[in-house]
Amino acid sequence: MNAKASSQTARSTDRANAWAHIVLNGALALLFAYLFLRAGSLPESAWEPLGAGTFPRLILAVLILLNLGIVAKQVPRAVHSPRLPAGSTRQWLWRHRLAFGVLGLFGAYTLTVPLLGFRLASFAFLMLVQYLLGARRWRSLLIALAIALTFSFGIYALFQSVFSISLPSGILG
Amino acid sequence: MLDALLSGAHQLFTLATMLTMLVGVVAGVIAAAIPGFTITMAIVLTLPLTFAMPPLQGVATMLAVYVGGYTGGMISAALLGIPGTPSAVATTFDAYPMARRGEPGRALGIGIWSSFFGALVSTFVLIVAAPPLAMVAVKLGAWEYFSLIIFAMTVVASLVGKSMLKGLMTGCLGLLIATVGSDPMMGEPRFTFDLSLLANGFPFLVVLIGVFAVSQLLQEVEDAEQVKQGKKLISANVVFKPMDAMRETIARPLNLIRSSLVGVFIGAVPGAGGSIANLLAYDQAKRASRHPDSFGTGTPEGVVASESGNSATSGGGLIPMIALGIPGSAVDAVLMASLMIHGIGVGPRLILDHGDIVYGMFMAMMLAAGMVLVVCLFSMRLFLRVTDVPRSIIVPVVLVCCVIGAFALNNRDTDIYLLLCIGIVGYLLSKLDYPLAPLVLGVILGPIAETNLRRALMSNEDWMLFLTRPISLTLLILALISVILALRYRFKASKRQPSQT
């Protein structure tokens, strides 16, 4: 890639970054405005001048201003930087495939811990993530298996007996 | 004071405490030596394990992890050129070239001794500074406390990250997150939307794990190419001469003390911490050196400055925590949380009400520094192996530990779901360059700020009191100055480097 092309990519990621800010901070400003209105209905107190809603409203007001400020700073950047070349979103998603993969598995893991129990859910999560991140040969799969067993069934037993903390037992009872 | 000191010593020097501290030191060194596993992560994950311990044993174990971590971060910095933690960035400048030149043992030896002396100096300053500061702080009223928190938040926001607006935004977001759940004075539910998920608010530990572990681990696996190919350690034989390294380290007393004091001071400023201190100490040492050109080529001066600077922040950060109840960094916030879980109120009265714990912490710091020294000098060769552990193992294992940590606090399933939400939000914010440290400080300072604000206005409805009480006014002016200085600095920096994008 020559210098011109690389500066072109940098400028277009600039645009993507600016739009990401505008969308996120715009959405946050709206959310905070909604919460600000909602906090108005929190009860006043009989003993103090400030009710339950005053402090949150103070913070929310500052947050709305800060988010609008960030949006205002990003608009010129978004307008002045060149358009993204076609397919760059797909490229970006592909480059982050491992992070999204791990996040997806982690999401599934957190949701299944209460149902399947800590042992089964952790074992499946540990095996799948290690496979995803590169444990593909027999030897590394064996290491992965040992680690998965230690940090699911082993940790469960350790917490049960040493720290007397029961992690969710789930379907194994 | 003598009573408290003896009682603290009595609690500290028991077999159980010494043993968990030793395990903590080893765990801290190992965790920080693994690239991608930060000290903060290690401490956050130690917290749930200390629930069952007595308060001082729990805190001492966590301090051991902390002190060990600062030394461990140096191992991968010196041998791989990758800082194991952000606080070892400057260590790579000189320790890595030294190791590449064929002197890895010398680089590690000097680093270990500098860390030890840095921790020692900082503990000394802590012992001298914290009690008098607490004596002053006890007299502060609700007005001063609220202003103090405003000051701490603005300093954090202006020091961390590239944009002040973003620092303030995450700081305020932290304050807002802390308001979810029942309000601190009346118990009125706020922003819970009748969901059982939000009914108990966001527990501090869950926010901390989500922000500092989950979102950071996701960033570790972003670069698909890097995950697959591990980087090899320096293969040369490590020759270790501990006594020579010590002589070389104490032959630079000025550098050692200056860097340690820089570390202590930076550590005491809320939000700054080790990641800034090592760079600043390195910079100062370079300026003061007679051979500034030798910096970056593998001079022992640079290793001494960086390592004593970052280790000294550990004691510095405890000063505002012990004296004022305001944590200097995320790690101090975790230490504070561990005391609060045991029902010990952290604030200026800590040293009066629980002197044994405070003096116990001082002694634990010294003890931990000594343990790190002994452990590292005698088993360095074993630690060298841990930098080899691939990310495909670290990432899932630490994520499982995160879930355990989030769950074990209250035994609540909903906390695990909250962890996922916070992790995603944290990842999103850090992708967009938002600093996350202000968010965590906001969450822990939020309830303190609100309670003091409401208490102040309860005793007198006049808002002007914040501006007419001298200490409160001074703090607010300092807050304003920190904002103005930061803005000026940023403005100048952007002028010097007209946008290079």
XYZ file of C-alpha atoms in Angstrom:
674
model
C 0.000 0.000 0.000
C 1.510 3.369 -0.958
C 1.513 6.421 1.284
C -1.378 8.109 -0.461
C -3.615 5.090 -0.217
C -2.816 4.614 3.466
C -3.574 8.246 4.281
C -6.814 7.802 2.329
C -7.789 4.875 4.578
C -6.849 6.824 7.676
C -9.054 9.725 6.581
C -11.984 7.473 5.817
C -11.748 5.655 9.155
C -11.780 9.180 10.536
C -15.174 9.618 8.968
C -16.450 6.327 10.330
C -15.156 7.281 13.767
C -16.865 10.666 13.616
C -20.184 9.125 12.591
C -19.901 6.524 15.335
C -19.500 9.351 17.844
C -22.440 11.290 16.429
C -24.728 8.263 16.575
C -23.621 7.119 20.044
C -23.493 10.516 21.725
C -26.684 11.659 19.998
C -28.475 8.553 21.241
C -27.031 9.053 24.729
C -28.169 12.691 24.780
C -31.717 11.559 23.910
C -31.630 8.808 26.538
C -30.402 11.228 29.187
C -33.055 13.769 28.226
C -35.714 11.074 28.679
C -34.267 10.083 32.057
C -34.114 13.758 33.029
C -37.859 14.121 32.435
C -38.579 10.850 34.206
C -36.496 11.810 37.230
C -38.823 14.814 37.661
C -41.526 12.510 38.984
C -39.317 11.104 41.763
C -40.719 12.080 45.161
C -39.634 15.142 47.102
C -38.532 14.742 50.672
C -40.226 16.280 53.676
C -37.002 16.719 55.638
C -34.550 18.045 53.099
C -34.630 20.613 50.289
C -33.296 18.090 47.738
C -35.459 15.086 46.850
C -34.419 11.763 45.381
C -34.456 13.247 41.892
C -32.301 16.370 42.253
C -28.819 14.879 42.163
C -29.533 12.572 39.207
C -31.118 15.492 37.345
C -28.044 17.616 38.013
C -25.802 14.895 36.592
C -28.147 14.245 33.670
C -28.198 17.921 32.732
C -24.387 17.986 32.644
C -24.348 14.730 30.664
C -26.774 16.078 28.069
C -24.574 19.156 27.569
C -21.374 17.084 27.359
C -22.852 14.692 24.788
C -24.214 17.513 22.668
C -20.762 19.121 22.904
C -19.088 15.967 21.622
C -21.603 15.692 18.765
C -20.999 19.319 17.828
C -17.251 18.693 17.721
C -17.638 15.651 15.482
C -20.036 17.051 12.880
C -17.376 19.024 10.944
C -15.070 15.977 10.969
C -17.835 13.806 9.579
C -18.734 16.286 6.859
C -15.190 17.099 5.732
C -13.629 13.665 5.613
C -13.973 11.635 2.416
C -16.506 8.878 1.900
C -15.673 5.350 2.906
C -14.635 3.077 0.067
C -17.242 0.399 -0.652
C -16.960 -2.743 1.446
C -14.952 -1.187 4.256
C -17.641 -1.954 6.825
C -17.442 -5.605 5.883
C -13.640 -5.431 6.103
C -13.831 -3.865 9.552
C -16.247 -6.526 10.743
C -13.983 -9.265 9.329
C -10.934 -7.815 11.034
C -12.751 -7.837 14.371
C -14.149 -11.338 13.871
C -12.325 -12.838 16.853
C -13.423 -10.078 19.234
C -17.056 -10.416 18.129
C -16.789 -14.188 18.262
C -15.495 -14.085 21.843
C -18.143 -11.500 22.779
C -20.904 -13.660 21.268
C -19.699 -16.723 23.147
C -19.340 -14.707 26.356
C -22.926 -13.445 25.930
C -24.181 -16.995 25.475
C -22.097 -18.079 28.467
C -23.464 -15.431 30.855
C -27.017 -16.301 29.820
C -26.539 -20.043 30.277
C -24.686 -20.018 33.622
C -27.908 -19.774 35.693
C -29.640 -22.453 33.550
C -26.949 -25.056 32.865
C -24.959 -24.305 35.999
C -21.451 -22.984 36.329
C -19.647 -26.253 35.576
C -21.260 -27.174 32.245
C -21.535 -23.623 30.931
C -17.907 -22.801 31.798
C -16.616 -26.044 30.336
C -18.387 -25.424 27.020
C -17.307 -21.765 26.977
C -13.657 -22.561 27.696
C -13.466 -25.243 25.000
C -15.215 -23.131 22.362
C -13.168 -19.967 22.962
C -9.866 -21.828 23.005
C -10.861 -23.518 19.748
C -11.868 -20.185 18.253
C -8.590 -18.536 19.256
C -6.412 -21.194 17.720
C -6.324 -24.490 19.627
C -6.810 -26.707 16.568
C -4.128 -29.408 16.722
C -4.384 -32.522 18.875
C -1.798 -31.370 21.354
C -3.261 -27.937 21.915
C -6.763 -29.421 22.083
C -5.606 -31.718 24.864
C -4.149 -28.752 26.746
C -7.426 -26.914 26.122
C -9.367 -29.840 27.570
C -7.219 -29.921 30.693
C -7.649 -26.164 31.193
C -11.395 -26.329 30.556
C -11.818 -29.114 33.139
C -9.656 -27.299 35.730
C -11.438 -23.971 35.427
C -14.988 -25.373 35.372
C -15.256 -28.488 37.550
C -12.016 -27.786 39.444
C -12.828 -24.179 40.341
C -16.356 -25.170 41.320
C -15.017 -27.728 43.774
C -12.403 -25.273 45.081
C -14.986 -22.570 45.780
C -17.354 -25.094 47.339
C -14.821 -26.581 49.743
C -12.258 -23.842 50.449
C -14.169 -20.556 50.197
C -17.623 -22.049 50.944
C -19.163 -20.113 48.065
C -21.615 -22.144 45.975
C -21.507 -21.237 42.313
C -24.737 -21.948 40.380
C -25.135 -25.720 40.170
C -27.802 -25.805 37.429
C -28.960 -29.113 35.955
C -26.200 -31.138 37.576
C -27.928 -30.423 40.920
C -1.126 4.849 68.250
C 1.126 2.212 69.781
C -1.920 0.102 70.618
C -3.133 0.256 67.045
C 0.330 -0.521 65.734
C 0.717 -3.572 67.934
C -2.801 -4.776 67.229
C -2.153 -4.380 63.491
C 1.099 -6.298 63.765
C -0.635 -8.992 65.767
C -3.225 -9.453 63.013
C -0.720 -9.246 60.198
C 2.005 -11.553 61.387
C -0.079 -14.709 61.516
C 0.666 -17.806 59.495
C -2.562 -17.544 57.479
C -2.006 -13.912 56.514
C 1.639 -14.378 55.619
C 0.737 -17.383 53.510
C -2.053 -15.655 51.554
C 0.242 -12.644 51.093
C 2.948 -14.863 49.660
C 0.440 -16.446 47.281
C -0.727 -12.916 46.423
C 2.788 -11.761 45.611
C 3.426 -14.739 43.337
C 0.023 -14.332 41.679
C 0.625 -10.602 41.166
C 4.030 -11.148 39.577
C 2.692 -13.881 37.284
C -0.470 -12.018 36.300
C 1.339 -8.780 35.482
C 4.051 -10.633 33.563
C 1.467 -12.024 31.151
C 0.826 -9.459 28.422
C -2.864 -8.600 28.330
C -3.432 -9.370 32.007
C -3.201 -6.085 33.927
C -2.572 -5.474 37.631
C -6.044 -3.982 37.992
C -7.560 -7.143 36.550
C -5.567 -9.268 38.987
C -6.682 -7.223 42.008
C -10.297 -7.090 40.904
C -10.319 -10.869 40.602
C -8.619 -11.315 43.984
C -11.366 -9.371 45.770
C -14.024 -12.139 45.754
C -11.458 -14.542 47.235
C -10.952 -12.240 50.233
C -14.633 -12.134 51.280
C -14.140 -15.021 53.657
C -10.962 -13.566 55.230
C -10.756 -11.103 58.143
C -10.544 -7.478 56.882
C -6.813 -6.946 57.371
C -5.871 -10.295 55.868
C -8.009 -9.521 52.817
C -6.509 -6.065 52.280
C -2.962 -7.310 52.935
C -3.385 -10.065 50.360
C -4.629 -7.566 47.799
C -1.748 -5.210 48.575
C 0.615 -8.141 48.009
C -0.895 -8.708 44.565
C -0.561 -4.979 43.889
C 3.080 -4.663 44.903
C 3.952 -7.934 43.146
C 2.228 -6.745 39.998
C 4.421 -3.685 39.602
C 7.485 -5.908 39.571
C 5.903 -8.528 37.322
C 5.011 -5.977 34.660
C 8.727 -5.461 34.214
C 9.464 -9.065 33.208
C 7.688 -8.999 29.865
C 8.751 -5.382 29.347
C 12.413 -6.312 29.707
C 12.365 -9.624 27.859
C 9.736 -9.175 25.143
C 9.686 -5.425 24.737
C 5.943 -5.595 25.456
C 4.910 -3.888 28.701
C 3.026 -6.515 30.732
C 0.984 -3.643 32.169
C 0.621 0.005 31.114
C 2.771 1.046 34.068
C 5.838 -0.643 32.581
C 5.872 1.252 29.278
C 9.017 3.267 30.073
C 10.728 0.099 31.284
C 10.773 -1.179 27.709
C 12.840 1.859 26.634
C 16.024 0.727 28.375
C 15.496 -2.695 29.923
C 14.622 -4.257 26.577
C 17.719 -2.967 24.714
C 19.821 -4.076 27.684
C 18.323 -7.560 27.503
C 18.768 -7.687 23.723
C 22.420 -6.788 24.218
C 22.844 -10.020 26.130
C 22.317 -8.791 29.687
C 18.742 -9.855 30.514
C 19.756 -10.874 34.034
C 21.205 -7.444 34.729
C 18.093 -5.698 33.399
C 15.780 -7.809 35.550
C 18.020 -7.522 38.618
C 18.182 -3.734 38.483
C 14.437 -3.605 37.840
C 13.636 -5.777 40.859
C 15.827 -3.750 43.221
C 14.472 -0.443 41.901
C 10.906 -1.660 42.401
C 11.778 -2.636 45.948
C 13.317 0.721 46.826
C 10.476 2.591 45.106
C 7.894 0.710 47.165
C 9.895 1.324 50.333
C 10.199 5.088 49.776
C 6.501 5.364 48.964
C 5.491 3.460 52.088
C 7.650 5.774 54.141
C 5.984 8.863 52.652
C 2.597 7.243 53.182
C 3.287 6.686 56.877
C 4.448 10.267 57.311
C 1.745 11.960 55.223
C -1.502 10.045 55.692
C -2.187 10.442 59.438
C -1.735 14.257 59.564
C -3.808 14.665 56.405
C -6.558 12.566 57.976
C -6.455 14.761 61.117
C -7.214 17.764 58.914
C -9.773 15.881 56.849
C -11.838 14.854 59.869
C -12.729 18.507 60.348
C -14.077 18.883 56.811
C -17.829 19.414 56.537
C -20.239 18.112 53.929
C -19.605 21.222 51.761
C -15.861 20.623 51.627
C -16.365 16.949 50.914
C -18.632 17.611 47.975
C -16.174 20.150 46.564
C -13.316 17.713 47.119
C -15.096 15.119 44.999
C -15.744 17.693 42.276
C -12.023 18.477 42.369
C -11.034 14.789 42.224
C -13.374 14.143 39.293
C -12.135 17.099 37.241
C -8.498 16.138 37.846
C -9.207 12.604 36.701
C -11.114 13.756 33.656
C -8.400 16.174 32.635
C -5.493 13.780 33.158
C -6.781 10.619 31.548
C -7.257 10.158 27.837
C -6.991 12.530 24.923
C -10.153 14.587 25.216
C -11.333 16.406 28.285
C -14.974 16.293 27.179
C -14.756 12.529 26.951
C -13.146 12.202 30.374
C -15.876 14.355 31.933
C -18.535 12.425 30.051
C -17.405 8.998 31.341
C -16.913 10.451 34.844
C -20.489 11.776 34.905
C -21.724 8.523 33.392
C -20.150 6.766 36.376
C -21.936 9.152 38.770
C -25.214 8.417 36.958
C -24.713 4.640 37.038
C -24.270 4.928 40.790
C -27.726 6.537 41.133
C -29.502 3.459 39.726
C -31.170 1.479 42.490
C -32.403 2.851 45.801
C -31.390 6.387 46.723
C -28.905 6.703 49.598
C -31.019 8.871 51.907
C -34.646 7.749 51.495
C -34.334 4.323 49.836
C -36.553 5.469 46.973
C -36.000 3.284 43.840
C -34.545 5.279 40.932
C -34.271 4.380 37.235
C -35.098 0.743 37.932
C -38.071 0.597 35.485
C -39.525 -2.137 37.705
C -36.930 -4.590 36.384
C -35.467 -7.086 38.818
C -32.213 -6.719 36.857
C -31.861 -3.086 37.957
C -33.577 -3.278 41.340
C -30.320 -3.509 43.273
C -28.466 -0.999 41.123
C -25.061 -1.684 39.618
C -22.725 -3.223 42.212
C -19.375 -1.497 42.105
C -17.384 -4.685 41.624
C -19.487 -5.717 38.623
C -18.864 -2.370 36.948
C -15.166 -2.675 37.679
C -14.846 -6.203 36.296
C -16.916 -5.338 33.246
C -14.920 -2.223 32.456
C -11.395 -3.299 33.324
C -11.468 -6.992 32.512
C -14.186 -7.909 30.014
C -13.832 -4.945 27.682
C -10.027 -5.099 27.858
C -9.882 -8.815 27.119
C -12.026 -8.256 24.034
C -9.471 -5.731 22.806
C -6.738 -8.297 23.337
C -8.203 -10.603 20.701
C -8.982 -7.907 18.149
C -5.925 -8.409 16.034
C -6.567 -11.813 14.493
C -3.012 -12.168 13.174
C -1.335 -11.344 16.480
C -3.364 -13.848 18.460
C -2.208 -16.718 16.283
C 1.529 -16.074 16.365
C 3.111 -15.847 19.803
C 6.283 -13.804 20.280
C 9.330 -15.694 21.487
C 11.265 -14.872 24.604
C 14.871 -13.866 24.465
C 16.655 -17.182 24.234
C 20.003 -16.144 25.728
C 20.842 -17.665 29.091
C 19.767 -15.417 31.925
C 22.695 -14.862 34.261
C 21.514 -13.555 37.571
C 23.777 -11.647 39.981
C 21.460 -10.140 42.612
C 24.153 -8.442 44.681
C 25.782 -6.745 41.679
C 22.377 -5.512 40.592
C 21.739 -4.093 44.068
C 25.068 -2.272 44.079
C 24.306 -0.856 40.656
C 20.878 0.291 41.800
C 21.897 2.029 45.020
C 24.814 3.650 43.241
C 22.174 5.988 41.819
C 20.572 7.331 45.003
C 19.483 10.637 43.494
C 17.718 9.055 40.567
C 16.149 6.464 42.852
C 14.748 8.992 45.302
C 13.654 11.494 42.674
C 11.834 8.840 40.637
C 10.222 7.398 43.755
C 8.993 10.820 44.856
C 7.600 11.490 41.386
C 5.808 8.146 41.712
C 4.426 8.943 45.158
C 3.159 12.337 44.072
C 1.580 11.079 40.861
C 0.066 8.172 42.756
C -1.560 10.548 45.237
C -3.272 12.555 42.491
C -6.607 10.865 41.779
C -6.701 9.071 38.467
C -3.067 9.447 37.469
C -1.377 6.297 38.782
C 1.437 4.065 37.572
C 0.759 4.344 33.866
C 1.747 8.027 33.961
C 4.336 7.887 36.749
C 6.818 5.632 34.934
C 6.922 7.933 31.901
C 7.245 11.062 34.017
C 9.989 9.612 36.215
C 11.840 8.451 33.109
C 11.534 11.886 31.548
C 12.785 13.601 34.710
C 15.742 11.232 34.992
C 16.659 11.897 31.368
C 16.551 15.647 31.891
C 18.695 15.457 35.002
C 21.183 13.003 33.542
C 24.649 14.013 32.413
C 24.311 11.615 29.488
C 20.776 12.099 28.208
C 21.765 10.525 24.892
C 22.378 7.176 26.538
C 18.678 6.905 27.422
C 16.888 4.452 25.172
C 20.013 2.452 24.416
C 19.916 0.258 27.512
C 21.237 2.427 30.331
C 20.603 1.274 33.914
C 19.519 4.866 34.740
C 16.371 4.447 32.659
C 15.444 1.119 34.237
C 15.917 2.546 37.729
C 13.762 5.597 36.966
C 10.863 3.752 35.386
C 10.688 0.882 37.843
C 11.101 2.878 41.057
C 8.643 5.443 39.669
C 5.851 2.981 38.972
C 6.306 0.985 42.170
C 6.178 4.153 44.256
C 2.662 4.958 43.052
C 1.337 2.062 45.112
C 2.016 3.900 48.376
C 1.108 7.300 46.950
C -2.329 6.123 45.858
C -3.113 4.987 49.379
C -2.585 8.486 50.822
C -5.903 10.005 49.654
C -7.691 6.712 50.204
C -6.644 6.353 53.830
C -6.753 10.039 54.706
C -9.841 11.167 52.776
C -11.696 8.073 51.608
C -11.076 9.119 48.008
C -9.292 6.449 45.962
C -6.331 7.589 43.856
C -6.797 4.911 41.221
C -9.016 2.027 40.224
C -6.859 -0.311 42.296
C -7.282 1.837 45.399
C -10.997 1.862 44.713
C -10.976 -1.938 44.854
C -9.039 -1.882 48.126
C -11.590 0.572 49.478
C -14.441 -1.663 48.312
C -12.889 -4.638 50.070
C -12.890 -2.742 53.377
C -16.451 -1.542 52.817
C -17.632 -5.115 52.161
C -16.404 -5.956 55.658
C -18.485 -3.085 57.005
C -15.555 -0.737 57.618
C -16.383 2.851 56.674
C -13.561 4.378 54.660
C -13.022 8.072 55.198
C -10.952 10.396 57.366
C -12.182 8.582 60.463
C -10.664 5.312 59.268
C -7.376 5.971 60.991
C -9.103 6.932 64.263
C -11.661 4.126 64.314
C -9.617 1.364 62.737
C -6.023 2.347 63.398
C -5.039 -1.296 63.571
C -6.096 -1.841 59.972
C -4.350 1.289 58.712
C -1.062 0.505 60.461
C -1.475 -3.094 59.388
C -1.732 -1.882 55.787
C 1.465 0.149 56.178
C 3.314 -2.876 57.486
C 1.766 -5.092 54.818
C 3.147 -2.771 52.129
C 6.676 -3.102 53.487
C 6.322 -6.819 53.996
C 4.977 -7.292 50.469
C 7.882 -5.311 49.008
C 10.306 -7.579 50.849
C 8.456 -10.706 49.754
C 8.503 -9.616 46.112
C 12.226 -9.053 46.354
C 12.932 -12.468 47.829
C 10.487 -14.323 45.598
C 11.762 -12.664 42.432
C 15.450 -12.960 43.202
C 15.222 -16.656 44.002
C 12.751 -17.869 41.439
C 13.200 -15.512 38.526
C 13.875 -18.364 36.150
C 10.442 -19.868 36.807
C 8.682 -16.583 36.155
C 10.367 -16.253 32.806
C 8.168 -19.072 31.506
C 4.825 -17.371 32.114
C 5.304 -14.766 29.415
C 4.895 -17.698 26.997
C 1.242 -18.405 27.870
C -0.795 -17.757 24.712
C -3.835 -15.500 24.621
C -6.064 -18.362 23.512
C -5.740 -19.643 27.082
C -5.575 -16.370 29.048
C -8.663 -14.746 27.556
C -11.254 -17.485 28.223
C -9.829 -18.373 31.637
C -9.895 -14.771 32.857
C -13.414 -14.311 31.460
C -14.574 -17.276 33.551
C -12.888 -15.678 36.579
C -14.820 -12.469 35.793
C -18.122 -14.323 35.993
C -17.103 -15.914 39.294
C -16.117 -12.499 40.670
C -19.384 -10.872 39.610
C -21.473 -13.704 41.017
C -19.648 -14.341 44.279
C -20.243 -10.808 45.609
C -23.990 -11.267 46.211
C -24.825 -14.725 44.819
C -27.168 -13.083 42.303
C -27.708 -14.342 38.735
C -28.714 -10.863 37.611
C -25.222 -9.580 38.409
C -23.839 -11.869 35.687
C -26.224 -10.305 33.146
C -25.212 -6.830 34.320
C -21.570 -7.844 33.809
C -22.319 -8.639 30.172
C -24.076 -5.277 29.663
C -21.254 -3.305 31.317
C -18.659 -5.268 29.335
C -20.329 -4.382 26.046
C -20.743 -0.720 27.002
C -17.123 -0.565 28.170
C -15.864 -2.159 24.963
C -17.918 0.258 22.856
C -16.656 3.282 24.812
C -13.014 2.202 24.686
C -13.279 1.554 20.929
C -14.271 5.205 20.610
C -11.313 6.355 22.754
C -13.285 7.092 25.907
C -11.137 6.753 29.046
C -12.711 4.276 31.460
C -10.937 5.135 34.727
C -13.161 8.219 35.373
C -16.231 6.003 34.987
C -15.085 3.673 37.747
C -14.162 6.539 40.088
C -17.549 8.114 39.320
C -19.343 4.950 40.371
C -17.547 4.781 43.716
C -17.650 8.528 44.435
C -21.258 9.047 43.270
C -23.054 8.020 46.465
C -20.480 9.898 48.616
C -20.987 13.052 46.537
C -24.770 12.838 46.673
C -24.950 12.116 50.387
C -22.683 15.059 51.186
C -24.520 17.433 48.873
C -27.863 16.575 50.403
C -26.501 16.642 53.935
C -24.989 20.070 53.322
C -28.249 21.489 52.051
C -30.210 19.797 54.800
C -28.285 21.701 57.449
C -28.460 24.952 55.490
C -30.406 25.595 52.322
C -28.003 28.248 51.092
C -26.120 27.048 47.972
C -23.713 29.980 48.350
C -22.036 28.215 51.269
C -20.076 26.127 48.743
C -18.465 29.369 47.619
C -18.119 31.171 50.929
C -16.542 28.435 53.045
C -12.815 28.900 52.425
C -11.680 25.274 52.004
C -14.633 24.449 49.791
C -13.958 27.537 47.676
C -10.244 26.665 47.388
C -11.083 23.167 46.191
C -13.551 24.461 43.613
C -10.972 26.984 42.372
C -8.413 24.174 42.119
C -10.940 22.166 40.115
C -11.396 25.098 37.777
C -7.636 25.564 37.448
C -7.126 21.892 36.610
C -9.704 22.207 33.833
C -8.151 25.389 32.463
C -4.595 24.007 32.581
C -5.653 20.827 30.831
C -7.501 22.762 28.134
C -4.493 25.040 27.610
C -2.108 22.116 27.403
C -4.326 20.344 24.867
C -4.765 23.506 22.825
C -0.993 23.982 22.665
C -0.404 20.343 21.773
C -2.917 20.468 18.944
C -1.302 23.646 17.625
C 2.145 22.054 17.658
C 0.891 19.049 15.729
C -1.639 20.279 13.191
C -3.934 17.311 12.640
C -1.844 14.558 11.195
C -4.750 12.353 10.292
